[in-house]
Amino acid sequence: MSTRRILRLTGTDTDSFLQGLVTNDTRKLDDGLVYSAILTPQGKYLADFFLKRDGASVLLDVAEGIADALIKRLNMYKLRADVRIEETNLHLQRGTGPAPEGAMPDPRHPDMGWRAYSDAPEADDGTDWDAIRVRHCIPETGIELTPDTYILEAGFEPLNGVDFKKGCYVGQEVTARMKHKTQLRKGLRVVAIDGAAPVGSEILSAGKPAGTLFTQSNGQAIAYLRLDRAGDDMQAGDARLRLLD
């Protein structure tokens, strides 16, 4: 079963339509894959995805579990714009070894390798993606990225998922305010973990709620933390945690 759905957006208004909705600058499509997101008007996460120029159209690579909701949201905003959102028979291939013809680097981090789209069934080269994500604190749809997420707390700026010079988009005002007028008090961080606990476990520090535990790999984990309570002696279930960065 495919984990990603590849959509195609066509029509003369496609670029301007996306530019007014998503967190990144669609003018970057001429340079390669663009990682981006769509937010609520209150600045919270709705979906993240990759965009790719494909001739006169744009491919949109999104997690299968949120694809239907994203299509519904895009159609809600479309109004009279000349944009059509279509299913494709394309599938994702990805890896960290030699890249096939037509593959493009994953824009989030060089260690995330390449992504390509073809008619062949979805596949990868056996890379331990969780290990890479944890090492570089890269969130995943439906795990670290939820409807409660603010993208700056999830690290979208170092992951090249947001552009602060592109102009307005849905949720832009809240995102810009978080960037320029406040210091983030919460966010995703990498922690050392001794033991294991289920994804979603509450993290405690000195007996007080300090955050939530997420993906774990090779003695490290991604955690969403209250930064004023994060430190060297935290606990999630039977696991002991220590802030690494």
Short mmCIF file of C-alpha atoms in Angstrom, two decimals:
data_model
loop_
_atom_site.label_atom_id
_atom_site.label_comp_id
_atom_site.label_asym_id
_atom_site.label_seq_id
_atom_site.Cartn_x
_atom_site.Cartn_y
_atom_site.Cartn_z
CA MET A 1 0.00 0.00 0.00
CA SER A 2 1.38 3.41 -0.97
CA THR A 3 2.22 5.80 1.83
CA ARG A 4 2.14 8.83 -0.47
CA ARG A 5 -0.34 10.16 -3.01
CA ILE A 6 0.89 12.14 -6.00
CA LEU A 7 -1.54 14.78 -7.26
CA ARG A 8 -1.28 16.98 -10.32
CA LEU A 9 -2.35 20.64 -10.40
CA THR A 10 -2.98 22.14 -13.81
CA GLY A 11 -4.39 25.39 -15.15
CA THR A 12 -3.16 28.90 -15.86
CA ASP A 13 -3.63 30.04 -12.23
CA THR A 14 -1.78 27.12 -10.60
CA ASP A 15 1.33 29.02 -9.52
CA SER A 16 -0.50 32.08 -8.22
CA PHE A 17 -3.07 29.87 -6.48
CA LEU A 18 -0.38 27.96 -4.61
CA GLN A 19 1.62 31.09 -3.90
CA GLY A 20 -1.30 32.57 -1.98
CA LEU A 21 -1.85 29.42 0.08
CA VAL A 22 1.38 27.65 0.98
CA THR A 23 4.22 28.55 3.34
CA ASN A 24 7.03 28.42 0.77
CA ASP A 25 7.75 30.44 -2.38
CA THR A 26 6.49 28.64 -5.49
CA ARG A 27 9.01 30.56 -7.62
CA LYS A 28 11.58 28.08 -6.24
CA LEU A 29 9.89 25.34 -8.30
CA ASP A 30 12.18 26.21 -11.21
CA ASP A 31 15.16 25.15 -9.05
CA GLY A 32 13.93 21.79 -7.75
CA LEU A 33 11.64 20.21 -5.18
CA VAL A 34 9.92 22.60 -2.78
CA TYR A 35 8.91 21.48 0.72
CA SER A 36 5.93 23.41 2.03
CA ALA A 37 2.77 23.32 4.11
CA ILE A 38 -0.73 24.70 4.25
CA LEU A 39 -1.97 26.22 7.51
CA THR A 40 -5.21 27.27 9.13
CA PRO A 41 -5.93 31.01 9.33
CA GLN A 42 -4.80 30.70 12.97
CA GLY A 43 -1.37 29.53 11.78
CA LYS A 44 -1.68 25.85 12.73
CA TYR A 45 -0.61 22.94 10.57
CA LEU A 46 -3.03 21.30 8.14
CA ALA A 47 -0.72 19.41 5.77
CA ASP A 48 2.88 19.28 4.57
CA PHE A 49 3.95 18.16 1.11
CA PHE A 50 6.49 18.42 -1.69
CA LEU A 51 5.88 20.36 -4.90
CA LYS A 52 7.58 19.64 -8.22
CA ARG A 53 7.38 21.42 -11.56
CA ASP A 54 6.33 18.98 -14.29
CA GLY A 55 6.02 20.79 -17.58
CA ALA A 56 3.05 23.14 -17.40
CA SER A 57 1.71 21.42 -14.27
CA VAL A 58 2.82 20.98 -10.65
CA LEU A 59 3.02 17.63 -8.88
CA LEU A 60 2.06 17.52 -5.20
CA ASP A 61 3.48 14.68 -3.07
CA VAL A 62 1.49 14.26 0.17
CA ALA A 63 1.01 11.56 2.82
CA GLU A 64 -1.85 9.22 1.89
CA GLY A 65 -3.56 9.67 5.25
CA ILE A 66 -4.16 13.39 4.77
CA ALA A 67 -4.54 13.50 0.96
CA ASP A 68 -8.36 13.57 0.87
CA ALA A 69 -8.55 16.36 3.46
CA LEU A 70 -5.94 18.37 1.55
CA ILE A 71 -7.83 18.00 -1.75
CA LYS A 72 -10.99 19.18 -0.03
CA ARG A 73 -9.17 22.21 1.41
CA LEU A 74 -7.59 23.11 -1.93
CA ASN A 75 -10.95 22.90 -3.68
CA MET A 76 -12.47 25.12 -0.98
CA TYR A 77 -9.93 27.84 -1.74
CA LYS A 78 -9.99 27.39 -5.51
CA LEU A 79 -13.20 29.36 -6.17
CA ARG A 80 -13.06 30.59 -9.80
CA ALA A 81 -9.31 30.13 -10.26
CA ASP A 82 -8.24 28.18 -13.33
CA VAL A 83 -6.84 25.26 -11.36
CA ARG A 84 -7.62 21.56 -11.63
CA ILE A 85 -6.57 19.03 -9.01
CA GLU A 86 -6.21 15.54 -10.45
CA GLU A 87 -5.15 12.11 -9.24
CA THR A 88 -2.15 10.53 -10.99
CA ASN A 89 -0.81 6.99 -11.41
CA LEU A 90 2.61 8.12 -10.23
CA HIS A 91 4.36 6.71 -7.17
CA LEU A 92 7.23 7.84 -4.99
CA GLN A 93 10.67 6.30 -5.14
CA ARG A 94 13.31 7.54 -2.70
CA GLY A 95 16.72 6.61 -1.40
CA THR A 96 20.10 7.80 -0.21
CA GLY A 97 22.27 5.90 -2.69
CA PRO A 98 22.93 6.76 -6.35
CA ALA A 99 20.00 8.80 -7.67
CA PRO A 100 18.16 7.61 -10.79
CA GLU A 101 17.56 9.89 -13.74
CA GLY A 102 14.96 12.52 -12.95
CA ALA A 103 15.38 12.29 -9.17
CA MET A 104 15.70 15.47 -7.14
CA PRO A 105 17.34 16.11 -3.75
CA ASP A 106 15.04 16.20 -0.75
CA PRO A 107 15.12 19.91 0.18
CA ARG A 108 14.78 19.32 3.93
CA HIS A 109 18.31 17.99 4.52
CA PRO A 110 21.08 16.46 2.35
CA ASP A 111 20.98 13.25 4.42
CA MET A 112 17.35 12.69 3.35
CA GLY A 113 18.59 11.70 -0.10
CA TRP A 114 16.49 11.97 -3.23
CA ARG A 115 12.88 11.63 -4.35
CA ALA A 116 11.60 10.56 -7.78
CA TYR A 117 8.19 9.87 -9.32
CA SER A 118 7.29 7.15 -11.82
CA ASP A 119 4.68 4.56 -12.76
CA ALA A 120 6.59 1.88 -10.83
CA PRO A 121 5.23 0.83 -7.43
CA GLU A 122 6.32 2.93 -4.45
CA ALA A 123 9.76 1.86 -3.22
CA ASP A 124 12.91 2.94 -1.43
CA ASP A 125 16.40 1.51 -1.02
CA GLY A 126 16.04 0.27 2.55
CA THR A 127 17.33 3.43 4.21
CA ASP A 128 16.55 3.76 7.93
CA TRP A 129 14.54 6.95 7.53
CA ASP A 130 13.60 7.19 11.21
CA ALA A 131 17.28 7.19 12.18
CA ILE A 132 17.97 10.09 9.82
CA ARG A 133 14.88 12.00 10.93
CA VAL A 134 15.73 11.64 14.60
CA ARG A 135 19.36 12.63 14.09
CA HIS A 136 18.35 15.85 12.35
CA CYS A 137 15.02 16.48 14.15
CA ILE A 138 12.91 16.18 10.99
CA PRO A 139 9.19 15.80 11.79
CA GLU A 140 6.90 13.33 10.04
CA THR A 141 3.28 13.77 8.96
CA GLY A 142 0.91 12.34 11.55
CA ILE A 143 3.63 11.73 14.14
CA GLU A 144 5.35 14.97 15.10
CA LEU A 145 3.16 17.02 12.74
CA THR A 146 -0.43 17.22 14.01
CA PRO A 147 -3.31 19.72 13.93
CA ASP A 148 -1.84 21.30 17.09
CA THR A 149 1.52 22.03 15.43
CA TYR A 150 2.94 25.46 14.74
CA ILE A 151 5.45 24.99 11.93
CA LEU A 152 8.19 27.15 13.47
CA GLU A 153 8.07 25.02 16.62
CA ALA A 154 8.45 22.01 14.28
CA GLY A 155 11.61 23.43 12.70
CA PHE A 156 10.27 24.33 9.26
CA GLU A 157 12.72 27.20 8.86
CA PRO A 158 15.95 25.11 8.94
CA LEU A 159 14.10 22.45 6.90
CA ASN A 160 13.52 24.97 4.08
CA GLY A 161 9.76 24.69 4.46
CA VAL A 162 8.83 28.36 4.96
CA ASP A 163 9.79 31.60 3.23
CA PHE A 164 9.52 34.92 5.07
CA LYS A 165 9.99 37.10 1.97
CA LYS A 166 7.35 35.65 -0.35
CA GLY A 167 4.36 37.70 0.83
CA CYS A 168 0.97 36.70 2.17
CA TYR A 169 -0.43 33.19 2.51
CA VAL A 170 -3.01 31.61 4.79
CA GLY A 171 -1.68 31.68 8.36
CA GLN A 172 1.22 33.98 7.42
CA GLU A 173 0.45 36.66 10.02
CA VAL A 174 0.69 34.28 12.98
CA THR A 175 3.81 32.61 11.57
CA ALA A 176 5.54 35.94 10.97
CA ARG A 177 4.66 37.14 14.47
CA MET A 178 6.19 34.01 15.98
CA LYS A 179 9.33 34.59 13.89
CA HIS A 180 9.84 38.29 14.57
CA LYS A 181 8.10 39.23 17.80
CA THR A 182 8.43 36.31 20.20
CA GLN A 183 10.98 33.82 21.44
CA LEU A 184 9.78 30.27 20.99
CA ARG A 185 9.00 28.67 24.33
CA LYS A 186 8.19 25.23 22.93
CA GLY A 187 9.51 23.15 20.09
CA LEU A 188 10.86 19.88 18.73
CA ARG A 189 14.27 18.89 20.04
CA VAL A 190 16.52 15.81 19.92
CA VAL A 191 16.96 14.03 23.25
CA ALA A 192 19.04 11.10 24.40
CA ILE A 193 16.80 8.28 25.59
CA ASP A 194 17.64 5.41 27.91
CA GLY A 195 14.83 2.88 27.56
CA ALA A 196 11.72 3.18 25.43
CA ALA A 197 8.20 4.55 25.70
CA PRO A 198 5.26 4.69 23.27
CA VAL A 199 4.98 7.57 20.83
CA GLY A 200 2.80 10.20 22.49
CA SER A 201 4.07 9.48 26.01
CA GLU A 202 4.08 12.48 28.33
CA ILE A 203 7.49 13.77 29.36
CA LEU A 204 7.96 14.90 32.95
CA SER A 205 10.68 17.07 34.45
CA ALA A 206 10.87 17.30 38.25
CA GLY A 207 7.36 15.86 38.28
CA LYS A 208 5.96 18.61 36.02
CA PRO A 209 4.69 18.16 32.44
CA ALA A 210 7.51 19.06 30.06
CA GLY A 211 6.40 17.74 26.68
CA THR A 212 5.65 14.70 24.52
CA LEU A 213 7.87 11.90 23.23
CA PHE A 214 7.82 10.95 19.54
CA THR A 215 10.04 8.97 17.12
CA GLN A 216 12.92 6.99 18.69
CA SER A 217 16.03 5.49 17.09
CA ASN A 218 19.52 4.44 18.18
CA GLY A 219 19.34 5.89 21.68
CA GLN A 220 17.89 9.22 20.56
CA ALA A 221 14.38 10.58 20.07
CA ILE A 222 12.42 13.56 18.83
CA ALA A 223 10.54 15.28 21.64
CA TYR A 224 8.20 18.25 21.76
CA LEU A 225 9.33 20.19 24.82
CA ARG A 226 8.55 23.13 26.99
CA LEU A 227 12.00 24.63 26.71
CA ASP A 228 11.95 26.18 30.19
CA ARG A 229 11.53 22.69 31.68
CA ALA A 230 13.80 20.75 29.33
CA GLY A 231 17.04 19.48 30.85
CA ASP A 232 19.22 16.52 31.77
CA ASP A 233 16.76 14.63 33.97
CA MET A 234 13.45 14.02 32.23
CA GLN A 235 11.27 10.93 32.17
CA ALA A 236 8.69 9.41 29.80
CA GLY A 237 7.18 6.22 31.17
CA ASP A 238 10.13 4.05 32.16
CA ALA A 239 12.55 5.91 29.85
CA ARG A 240 15.02 8.54 31.00
CA LEU A 241 15.64 11.52 28.72
CA ARG A 242 18.36 14.12 28.38
CA LEU A 243 18.27 17.21 26.14
CA LEU A 244 20.96 17.08 23.44
CA ASP A 245 20.62 20.40 21.62
#
